[in-house]
Amino acid sequence: MSALLQVRDLSVTFPVGHGTLQAVDSVSFDLARGETLGLVGESGSGKSTLAFALMRAHPIASGSIAFDGHDTVALSGGALKSLRRRMQMVFQNPYASLDPRMTIHRILAEPLVAHGVSKQDHGEIIAQMLRRVGLSDEAAGRYPGQFSGGQRQRIAIARALVLRPEILILDEPVSALDVSIQAQVINLLRDLQAEFKIAYLVIAHDLPLIHQISDRIAVLYLGRIVETASADAIVRQPQHPYTAALLSASPARDPSERRERIVLKGEPPSPIRRPSGCAFHPRCPIATDRCTVETPMLAEAATGHSVACHYPGRIKSPIAL
Amino acid sequence: MTLLSARNLTVEINAVPIVDGIDLDLASGEALGIVGESGSGKTMTALALIGLTPPAATIRADTLTIAGNDVLALDPRQRRALGGSVMSMVFQDPMTGLNPVRSIGSLLIEAIRRHQTIDAARARQLGLQALADVGIPDPVARFSAYPHELSGGMRQRVMIALALVNRPALIIADEPTTALDATIQAQILELMRARMRDAALILITHDLGVAAELCGRIAVMYHGRIVEEAPVADLLARPAHPYTCGLLTAVPRFDPARPRLMPIPGAPLPASERLPGCAFAPRCPRARDICRAQVPALAEIASGRKVACHFPEAVA
């Protein structure tokens, strides 16, 4: 399986006051064709910044992004535009991401116009895509305000798919939706992936949800990947204490799932004042003096399972799988 | 001892019943979760109880008593006096729940002195203790801080300190952890569990998991009504209403087989739309003619278990 997207040592910085804020710090990962990678992290972990950097919507400080073997960091103009045709994004809030004054037809036609698809084909492409996401053809003549949250997210997905991209970046795609609607959209995303063989990069905070849809999961803390493995391995054998704490923090949904909660001290530190050594050490239940001075590197603990921790696997999974 | 009793509580906005004739009973020290999706009427129920409904809202009830007070018979001044002393509220977003131009300390001192006749120095002492009790490091320094200078988690701790400071008999919390990150949510849930032991709690949430952690009993709301009410373990293990069943099977759980999720089809009926029958019938896999013709009443089907459904699941 050759990687469709190959990210190496990617860093994104922002100027703040007299210094710089390192929002994404030497992140590396691969995404294969048709695969789903889940990115988990809390506010300030850099997960959304990473998504924007991949879309080339944020300047990149250093590192490389290769799409289908071609470096995208140096792209501009027409070449950047054709990259974006192959890589699209769906945002969290379908109330904010659709222009309320545009008809659904215009919303879906916009990417087609931007990429020079012949106007006489628009009607057919749009009608097909609307049906494919579970809406009727008549939706094309209506406005976003006439649709529920779940329907709007279907429209946003349809817009992202009209150009048949190879990668779809989904930033919290269902967290703005009601519980009873979330499952509809998740099932739709799974069906579309099977049909179009799209690779998904899904950003979410809900671990059961990420586990449900991802082949692999990467856990981000303060701009760095602290653990990455197959979705099942992350849940069964988390190696990083932060991953274990995140797993234990998701509220159990039935009594048989009751688990011991690992309550972390304090709050995620600001990336402006990154703690020395392992950035997680001030909150870590098993940190030692070594962790306060020596930064752990991401290293393979088992095949396909990497972790950045001096004491991997010390905290067992709170989840019985 | 009964702390709160509501019969046929209705909240209307522009003649649309957002809360449509619900009954609530709460004993002292009890924790009740009110679970529902957007538009279910759960937040309006909370606002009606605490007395903070928007001006356009009309509240009616056959009875509404809280700690022995006939709430609807009180004048506005007496009604306000209940807030903060007899009951208090924790909101979802601590940034909008806290006055941004007042320091944390002055908010606490004001809250304390409104309900307790003590001098400022003693109030300051109580305020500092309240911050320490909710796990705020360095309370003296935080006392002069403004809400925007604190993180979301710290602001929510301040809101909980404010809610607890006059030792109310009832705390109403509306999605208290929804806006917070996972690890901070875990901290706040632990804090609420530890600190709210003495007071009764009404927890408004969309998350059955959160309700299950803090509450002994859960009422599920749909389209302005309570459709099921049961002790938490019973509700999760053997839900009786098809909507509750649907909520439980729609959420992903850790399962290596990754079974296809089972969504509830369709979308909730808008509050402004009324049906002659059950509001859930258009989405219900078990709906029959009677469901479309007649609203099912909330009826007791087993000890402590109530459901409003013509064809509930067997729970015995």
XYZ file of C-alpha atoms in Angstrom:
637
model
C 0.000 0.000 0.000
C 1.741 3.166 -1.160
C 0.791 6.238 0.790
C -1.450 8.694 -1.013
C -0.487 11.383 1.470
C 2.926 11.390 3.092
C 3.567 13.971 5.799
C 7.051 14.339 7.255
C 8.193 16.552 10.133
C 5.480 19.083 9.445
C 5.575 22.200 11.625
C 3.274 25.200 11.692
C 4.091 28.287 13.737
C 2.317 31.525 14.525
C 4.010 34.748 15.568
C 2.907 35.848 19.038
C 4.296 38.915 20.762
C 8.063 38.560 20.645
C 8.162 34.838 19.982
C 6.495 32.103 18.015
C 3.817 29.611 18.905
C 4.485 26.118 17.655
C 0.957 24.891 16.856
C 2.057 21.783 14.940
C 5.440 20.352 15.876
C 7.251 17.830 13.620
C 4.224 15.743 12.752
C 4.702 12.741 10.439
C 2.130 10.264 9.139
C 0.964 8.396 6.049
C -2.528 8.112 4.664
C -3.220 5.333 2.161
C -5.837 5.396 -0.585
C -9.268 4.572 0.861
C -7.978 4.525 4.425
C -9.295 6.452 7.442
C -6.937 8.075 9.893
C -8.487 9.513 13.038
C -6.823 12.488 14.722
C -7.710 12.865 18.390
C -6.767 15.726 20.636
C -8.167 18.449 22.866
C -8.361 22.203 22.258
C -4.901 23.518 21.524
C -3.584 20.162 20.359
C -3.121 21.584 16.862
C -5.464 19.170 15.115
C -7.449 21.802 13.209
C -4.299 23.780 12.366
C -2.817 20.579 10.972
C -5.886 20.122 8.747
C -5.585 23.669 7.409
C -1.874 23.194 6.781
C -2.563 20.035 4.761
C -5.085 21.996 2.682
C -2.299 24.564 2.224
C -4.559 27.163 3.839
C -1.929 27.899 6.516
C 1.710 28.672 5.781
C 4.056 25.823 6.686
C 7.166 26.524 8.761
C 9.046 23.363 7.840
C 8.589 19.764 6.774
C 7.108 18.143 3.700
C 3.726 17.037 2.434
C 3.701 14.658 -0.516
C 0.433 13.991 -2.310
C 0.615 10.986 -4.610
C 4.394 11.333 -4.597
C 4.463 15.044 -5.408
C 5.562 17.677 -2.930
C 2.740 20.144 -2.263
C 4.527 22.631 -0.012
C 6.001 24.585 -2.915
C 2.781 24.604 -4.956
C 1.010 27.834 -5.891
C -1.451 29.115 -8.461
C -2.940 26.521 -10.794
C -1.009 23.604 -9.298
C -2.298 24.413 -5.813
C -5.799 24.662 -7.222
C -5.624 21.199 -8.738
C -4.337 19.827 -5.410
C -7.422 21.245 -3.722
C -9.593 19.553 -6.296
C -8.218 16.227 -5.071
C -8.382 17.102 -1.377
C -11.520 18.618 0.136
C -12.691 19.531 3.617
C -15.935 19.311 5.618
C -16.312 21.553 8.645
C -17.913 21.073 12.035
C -20.749 23.532 11.899
C -23.127 23.169 8.944
C -24.930 26.303 10.128
C -21.809 28.378 9.490
C -20.252 26.582 6.517
C -23.138 27.095 4.057
C -23.950 30.590 2.758
C -27.585 31.205 3.794
C -28.278 33.385 0.739
C -27.209 30.822 -1.832
C -29.428 28.046 -3.162
C -28.169 24.512 -2.682
C -27.571 24.378 -6.437
C -25.263 27.393 -6.281
C -23.472 26.026 -3.207
C -22.724 22.765 -5.001
C -21.961 24.478 -8.328
C -19.310 26.751 -6.815
C -16.509 24.151 -6.746
C -17.541 22.988 -10.241
C -17.282 26.549 -11.586
C -13.980 27.134 -9.807
C -12.514 24.044 -11.448
C -13.917 24.671 -14.913
C -16.477 21.891 -15.137
C -18.757 22.591 -18.111
C -21.896 24.347 -16.973
C -24.218 22.046 -18.913
C -23.073 19.122 -16.724
C -23.750 20.900 -13.416
C -27.421 19.975 -13.165
C -26.814 16.266 -13.591
C -23.730 16.123 -11.311
C -25.528 18.041 -8.559
C -28.730 16.018 -8.776
C -26.750 12.777 -8.630
C -24.708 13.884 -5.652
C -27.764 15.133 -3.743
C -29.457 11.773 -4.235
C -26.269 10.010 -3.190
C -26.191 11.828 0.182
C -29.856 11.052 0.789
C -31.566 14.257 -0.354
C -34.049 14.727 -3.174
C -33.327 16.582 -6.436
C -35.706 19.337 -5.386
C -33.290 20.300 -2.614
C -31.222 22.089 -5.281
C -33.707 24.950 -5.518
C -33.934 25.562 -1.791
C -31.830 27.504 0.742
C -29.787 26.164 3.709
C -32.289 27.679 6.183
C -34.926 25.235 4.953
C -32.901 22.224 6.112
C -32.205 20.624 9.486
C -28.674 20.350 10.886
C -28.261 16.773 9.691
C -29.469 17.653 6.194
C -27.113 20.637 6.062
C -24.184 18.403 6.908
C -25.263 16.110 4.051
C -25.200 19.171 1.769
C -21.714 20.123 3.008
C -20.546 16.555 2.310
C -22.115 16.680 -1.152
C -20.288 19.949 -1.872
C -16.999 18.396 -0.804
C -17.594 15.381 -3.053
C -18.792 16.940 -6.345
C -15.205 17.139 -7.596
C -14.604 13.485 -6.624
C -11.637 14.192 -4.352
C -9.282 11.412 -3.258
C -8.909 12.745 0.268
C -11.610 14.228 2.472
C -10.606 16.036 5.656
C -13.483 15.989 8.142
C -13.146 18.363 11.102
C -15.571 17.225 13.844
C -18.117 16.234 11.180
C -20.941 15.241 13.545
C -20.265 16.984 16.851
C -22.727 19.816 16.092
C -25.507 17.309 15.404
C -28.000 15.660 17.726
C -27.185 12.143 18.879
C -30.010 10.560 16.876
C -28.739 12.259 13.697
C -24.991 11.617 14.185
C -25.339 7.927 13.340
C -27.092 8.762 10.046
C -24.167 10.924 8.934
C -21.530 8.418 10.117
C -23.195 5.620 8.159
C -23.393 7.872 5.103
C -19.666 8.641 5.357
C -18.848 4.933 5.596
C -20.987 4.155 2.533
C -19.462 6.990 0.484
C -15.966 5.827 1.356
C -16.743 2.277 0.240
C -18.229 3.548 -3.003
C -15.705 6.226 -3.972
C -12.577 4.774 -2.276
C -11.843 8.128 -0.650
C -9.259 8.449 2.092
C -10.578 10.190 5.210
C -8.682 12.231 7.730
C -11.163 12.598 10.572
C -10.600 15.055 13.386
C -12.741 14.455 16.458
C -12.664 14.472 20.235
C -15.116 11.590 20.663
C -12.998 8.444 20.978
C -15.754 5.835 20.567
C -16.738 7.649 17.376
C -13.153 7.857 16.103
C -12.673 4.173 16.879
C -15.855 3.348 14.986
C -14.762 4.968 11.711
C -10.947 4.851 11.720
C -8.459 2.242 10.548
C -5.685 4.013 12.444
C -5.667 6.670 15.146
C -3.090 9.354 15.970
C -3.275 11.080 19.352
C -2.083 14.690 19.432
C -0.947 16.583 22.503
C 0.309 20.157 22.265
C 1.101 19.939 18.567
C 2.839 16.550 18.580
C 1.723 13.018 17.851
C 2.225 11.178 21.149
C 0.843 7.854 19.989
C -0.290 6.241 16.759
C -1.529 2.728 16.037
C -4.428 0.772 14.573
C -7.770 1.841 16.031
C -8.163 -1.399 17.971
C -4.610 -1.288 19.356
C -5.140 2.275 20.615
C -8.193 1.129 22.557
C -6.876 -2.290 23.637
C -3.263 -1.477 24.423
C -2.763 2.255 24.752
C 0.930 2.893 25.420
C 0.781 6.577 26.342
C -0.747 7.620 29.696
C -2.545 10.482 27.928
C -4.270 8.040 25.560
C -5.324 5.897 28.524
C -6.710 8.978 30.293
C -8.651 10.044 27.189
C -10.129 6.552 26.887
C -11.186 6.586 30.514
C -12.676 10.088 30.205
C -15.304 9.189 27.627
C -18.508 8.664 29.630
C -19.647 5.045 29.642
C -22.788 4.507 27.646
C -24.064 1.432 29.356
C -23.653 0.017 32.859
C -21.493 -2.895 31.652
C -19.044 -0.328 30.263
C -18.448 1.264 33.680
C -14.765 1.990 34.085
C -12.182 3.396 36.427
C -11.573 6.986 35.513
C -8.060 8.365 35.283
C -8.501 12.008 36.266
C -5.567 14.097 35.083
C -4.220 16.982 37.105
C -4.461 20.493 35.709
C -5.219 21.559 32.174
C -3.433 21.342 28.839
C -0.672 23.957 28.979
C -0.527 26.755 26.455
C 1.713 25.989 23.469
C 3.306 29.384 24.188
C 4.705 28.003 27.430
C 5.557 24.471 26.433
C 6.698 22.484 29.490
C 10.268 21.177 29.432
C 10.999 17.548 28.615
C 7.795 15.680 27.880
C 5.097 18.335 27.466
C 2.634 16.028 29.215
C 4.710 15.619 32.383
C 2.907 18.233 34.556
C -0.352 16.264 34.170
C 1.049 12.762 33.960
C 0.248 10.358 36.805
C 3.498 8.388 36.282
C 6.001 11.140 35.378
C 9.486 10.988 36.897
C 12.355 13.471 37.009
C 13.566 12.124 33.677
C 10.306 13.248 32.033
C 10.838 16.847 33.133
C 14.136 17.143 31.268
C 14.269 14.591 28.473
C 11.822 14.826 25.563
C 10.620 11.351 24.526
C 10.775 10.691 20.788
C 8.053 8.896 18.877
C 9.361 5.322 18.611
C 7.872 2.024 17.543
C 6.731 -0.051 20.547
C 5.227 -2.821 18.407
C 4.697 -3.224 14.670
C 2.697 -0.239 13.468
C 2.360 1.116 17.006
C 4.452 4.147 17.927
C 4.538 6.079 21.177
C 6.427 9.057 22.594
C 6.797 8.145 26.266
C 9.666 7.071 28.520
C 7.396 4.579 30.297
C 5.074 3.194 27.631
C 2.326 0.750 28.531
C 2.501 1.379 32.281
C -1.169 2.374 32.448
C -3.477 -0.334 31.177
C -6.498 0.289 28.987
C -9.605 1.156 30.988
C -11.683 -0.351 28.177
C -12.390 -4.056 27.869
C -12.656 -4.728 24.160
C -38.813 14.555 51.870
C -40.179 16.108 48.694
C -38.113 19.081 47.607
C -39.699 19.827 44.273
C -43.042 18.914 42.850
C -44.421 20.029 39.500
C -47.736 18.972 38.002
C -48.637 19.698 34.401
C -45.804 22.209 33.995
C -46.166 24.016 30.683
C -44.001 26.713 29.131
C -45.338 28.439 26.055
C -43.632 30.898 23.751
C -45.939 32.605 21.256
C -48.595 29.990 22.041
C -46.159 27.181 21.130
C -45.745 24.759 24.044
C -41.992 24.218 24.395
C -42.616 22.281 27.606
C -45.919 20.472 27.295
C -47.447 19.474 30.627
C -44.735 17.550 32.451
C -44.733 16.190 36.010
C -41.563 16.254 38.084
C -40.846 15.040 41.596
C -37.564 15.353 43.380
C -36.649 14.323 46.917
C -34.042 16.173 48.982
C -30.550 15.130 47.952
C -31.757 13.249 44.888
C -30.115 13.597 41.456
C -32.391 13.584 38.423
C -31.105 13.706 34.860
C -33.300 15.279 32.179
C -32.041 13.950 28.859
C -33.116 15.118 25.431
C -31.950 16.505 22.096
C -32.169 20.072 20.878
C -35.752 21.263 20.888
C -36.896 18.638 23.404
C -37.737 21.314 25.999
C -35.125 20.243 28.539
C -33.431 23.631 28.882
C -36.753 25.493 29.016
C -37.794 23.172 31.850
C -34.666 24.164 33.776
C -35.217 27.872 33.132
C -38.840 27.609 34.271
C -37.801 25.981 37.541
C -35.132 28.572 38.329
C -37.295 31.470 37.092
C -35.179 32.655 34.170
C -37.473 32.034 31.208
C -37.357 34.685 28.453
C -39.942 37.501 28.728
C -42.065 36.029 25.918
C -42.549 32.786 27.831
C -45.683 31.935 29.802
C -45.366 29.387 32.595
C -48.390 27.453 33.779
C -48.719 24.544 36.150
C -51.359 22.893 38.309
C -48.777 22.945 41.087
C -45.150 24.025 41.246
C -43.660 23.858 44.713
C -39.952 24.086 45.514
C -38.809 23.692 49.140
C -42.317 24.398 50.376
C -42.766 27.551 48.282
C -45.714 27.832 45.912
C -43.471 29.280 43.232
C -46.105 30.585 40.826
C -47.835 32.528 43.651
C -44.684 34.458 44.570
C -44.110 38.010 43.418
C -40.984 38.606 41.279
C -38.921 39.822 44.251
C -39.716 36.770 46.336
C -39.129 34.583 43.280
C -35.664 36.062 42.786
C -34.843 35.552 46.441
C -35.196 31.783 45.956
C -32.465 31.889 43.311
C -29.034 31.539 44.866
C -30.295 30.488 48.288
C -32.849 27.709 47.865
C -31.667 26.807 44.384
C -28.935 27.846 41.991
C -27.967 27.196 38.431
C -24.832 26.125 36.570
C -24.892 27.034 32.888
C -23.246 25.342 29.914
C -21.056 28.232 28.921
C -19.305 29.761 31.934
C -18.254 32.746 29.814
C -21.836 33.887 29.405
C -22.829 32.687 32.872
C -20.351 34.994 34.616
C -20.486 38.796 34.462
C -17.367 39.683 32.441
C -16.752 43.067 34.078
C -16.756 41.791 37.640
C -13.866 40.065 39.363
C -14.365 36.513 40.596
C -14.114 37.738 44.189
C -16.722 40.457 43.848
C -19.134 37.999 42.209
C -18.679 35.623 45.132
C -18.971 38.304 47.831
C -22.108 39.712 46.220
C -23.682 36.261 46.020
C -22.844 35.520 49.660
C -24.002 38.852 51.094
C -27.247 38.802 49.126
C -28.364 35.808 51.141
C -26.330 35.931 54.347
C -26.058 38.901 56.712
C -22.328 38.924 57.352
C -19.589 41.531 56.995
C -17.374 41.864 53.948
C -14.317 40.328 55.593
C -16.226 37.199 56.579
C -17.775 37.030 53.079
C -14.298 37.212 51.563
C -13.214 34.348 53.792
C -16.207 32.245 52.675
C -15.541 33.151 49.048
C -11.909 32.056 49.239
C -12.968 28.818 50.903
C -15.548 28.253 48.142
C -12.822 28.591 45.478
C -10.529 26.207 47.354
C -13.387 23.702 47.682
C -13.811 23.496 43.917
C -10.128 22.864 43.354
C -9.007 26.288 42.168
C -5.284 26.633 42.787
C -4.137 29.840 44.514
C -7.621 31.206 45.411
C -6.195 34.497 46.697
C -4.706 35.327 43.298
C -7.823 34.149 41.436
C -10.053 36.292 43.684
C -9.104 39.466 41.826
C -9.071 37.829 38.364
C -11.765 38.438 35.755
C -13.623 35.590 34.020
C -11.769 36.026 30.707
C -8.446 35.519 32.478
C -9.402 31.951 33.395
C -9.564 28.840 31.230
C -12.918 27.259 30.409
C -12.427 24.573 33.038
C -11.508 27.113 35.744
C -14.505 29.288 34.827
C -16.785 26.287 35.197
C -15.250 25.648 38.638
C -15.986 29.272 39.567
C -19.584 28.861 38.411
C -19.913 25.739 40.563
C -18.383 27.622 43.525
C -20.974 30.391 43.016
C -23.770 27.832 42.795
C -22.691 26.123 46.028
C -21.682 29.098 48.128
C -25.045 29.616 49.845
C -25.599 25.891 50.332
C -28.768 25.640 48.223
C -31.101 22.671 48.523
C -31.263 22.311 44.731
C -28.750 22.821 41.961
C -29.877 22.914 38.356
C -27.023 22.270 35.922
C -27.583 22.761 32.185
C -24.981 20.857 30.116
C -22.259 21.739 32.643
C -19.504 19.812 30.845
C -20.537 19.988 27.197
C -18.298 22.920 26.296
C -15.232 21.380 27.943
C -12.443 19.130 26.677
C -12.595 15.443 27.556
C -10.012 15.468 30.344
C -11.491 18.657 31.846
C -14.999 17.196 31.590
C -13.739 14.249 33.631
C -12.414 16.639 36.293
C -15.678 18.602 36.491
C -17.758 15.414 36.731
C -15.576 14.231 39.625
C -15.915 17.632 41.266
C -19.690 17.655 40.918
C -19.909 14.157 42.304
C -17.783 15.073 45.304
C -19.172 18.544 46.069
C -22.861 18.280 45.303
C -23.609 15.489 47.756
C -25.699 17.642 50.086
C -27.846 19.325 47.462
C -30.387 17.803 45.123
C -29.398 17.996 41.466
C -31.327 18.386 38.247
C -28.906 17.746 35.413
C -29.939 18.808 31.918
C -27.931 16.999 29.257
C -28.009 15.482 25.782
C -25.536 12.816 26.918
C -27.006 9.726 28.556
C -23.499 8.748 29.654
C -22.999 11.962 31.635
C -26.461 11.645 33.200
C -25.702 8.049 34.149
C -22.565 9.122 36.000
C -24.216 11.709 38.210
C -27.875 10.777 38.502
C -29.923 8.072 40.141
C -32.949 8.659 37.960
C -33.364 9.808 34.383
C -36.282 11.435 32.586
C -36.077 11.353 28.784
C -37.790 14.266 27.018
C -39.010 14.364 23.432
C -40.956 17.185 21.827
C -41.757 18.903 25.128
C -42.850 15.811 27.032
C -41.323 13.204 29.282
C -41.515 9.958 27.314
C -39.716 7.739 29.814
C -38.598 7.967 33.414
C -36.690 5.288 35.302
C -33.819 4.534 37.686
C -30.622 4.938 35.666
C -29.500 1.299 35.644
C -32.941 0.096 34.530
C -33.176 2.732 31.829
C -29.796 1.833 30.342
C -30.183 -1.925 30.650
C -33.832 -2.238 29.633
C -35.149 0.910 27.965
C -38.909 0.789 27.430
C -39.574 3.655 25.006
C -38.509 3.161 21.374
C -36.898 6.619 21.431
C -34.729 5.696 24.423
C -33.847 2.402 22.699
C -32.912 4.366 19.585
C -30.716 6.803 21.514
C -28.802 3.912 23.063
C -28.185 2.026 19.815
C -27.366 5.137 17.758
C -24.152 5.982 19.636
C -20.909 4.229 18.777
C -19.278 2.209 21.532
C -15.917 0.490 21.598
C -16.499 -2.668 19.598
C -13.797 -4.249 17.430
C -16.468 -5.563 15.055
C -17.561 -1.959 14.329
C -21.151 -2.932 13.668
C -23.071 -0.524 11.468
C -24.696 2.113 13.683
C -28.457 2.083 13.927
C -29.619 5.660 13.565
C -33.082 6.886 14.429
C -34.550 7.713 11.006
C -35.789 11.204 10.203
C -35.472 14.275 12.394
C -37.351 15.566 15.464
C -40.630 17.332 14.831
C -40.294 21.131 15.260
C -41.898 22.382 18.502
C -44.360 24.475 16.489
C -45.803 21.365 14.831
C -48.392 19.270 16.662
C -49.543 15.811 15.769
C -52.817 14.242 16.888
C -50.869 11.211 18.118
C -47.401 10.421 19.483
C -44.764 12.977 18.405
C -42.249 10.170 17.921
C -44.543 8.084 15.684
C -43.099 9.410 12.355
C -39.652 8.071 13.375
C -40.798 5.009 15.307
C -40.206 1.497 13.952
C -43.130 0.180 15.995
C -45.744 2.847 15.234
C -49.248 1.619 14.379
C -52.547 3.374 13.716
C -53.291 4.136 17.366
C -49.887 5.876 17.711
C -50.813 8.308 14.954
C -54.252 8.956 16.437
C -53.777 9.172 20.184
C -51.099 10.712 22.396
C -49.876 8.044 24.828
C -49.991 9.114 28.489
C -47.009 8.675 30.790
C -47.999 5.577 32.751
C -46.306 3.423 35.370
C -45.293 0.063 33.896
C -43.238 -1.226 36.819
C -42.146 0.081 40.191
C -40.421 3.426 39.618
C -40.695 3.098 35.850
C -42.911 5.251 33.669
C -43.251 5.316 29.909
C -45.446 7.174 27.427
C -45.853 4.618 24.660
C -48.707 2.477 23.331
C -46.312 -0.431 22.705
C -43.434 -0.210 25.186
C -40.673 -2.820 25.416
C -41.198 -5.379 28.173
C -39.054 -4.409 31.153
C -39.702 -7.218 33.637
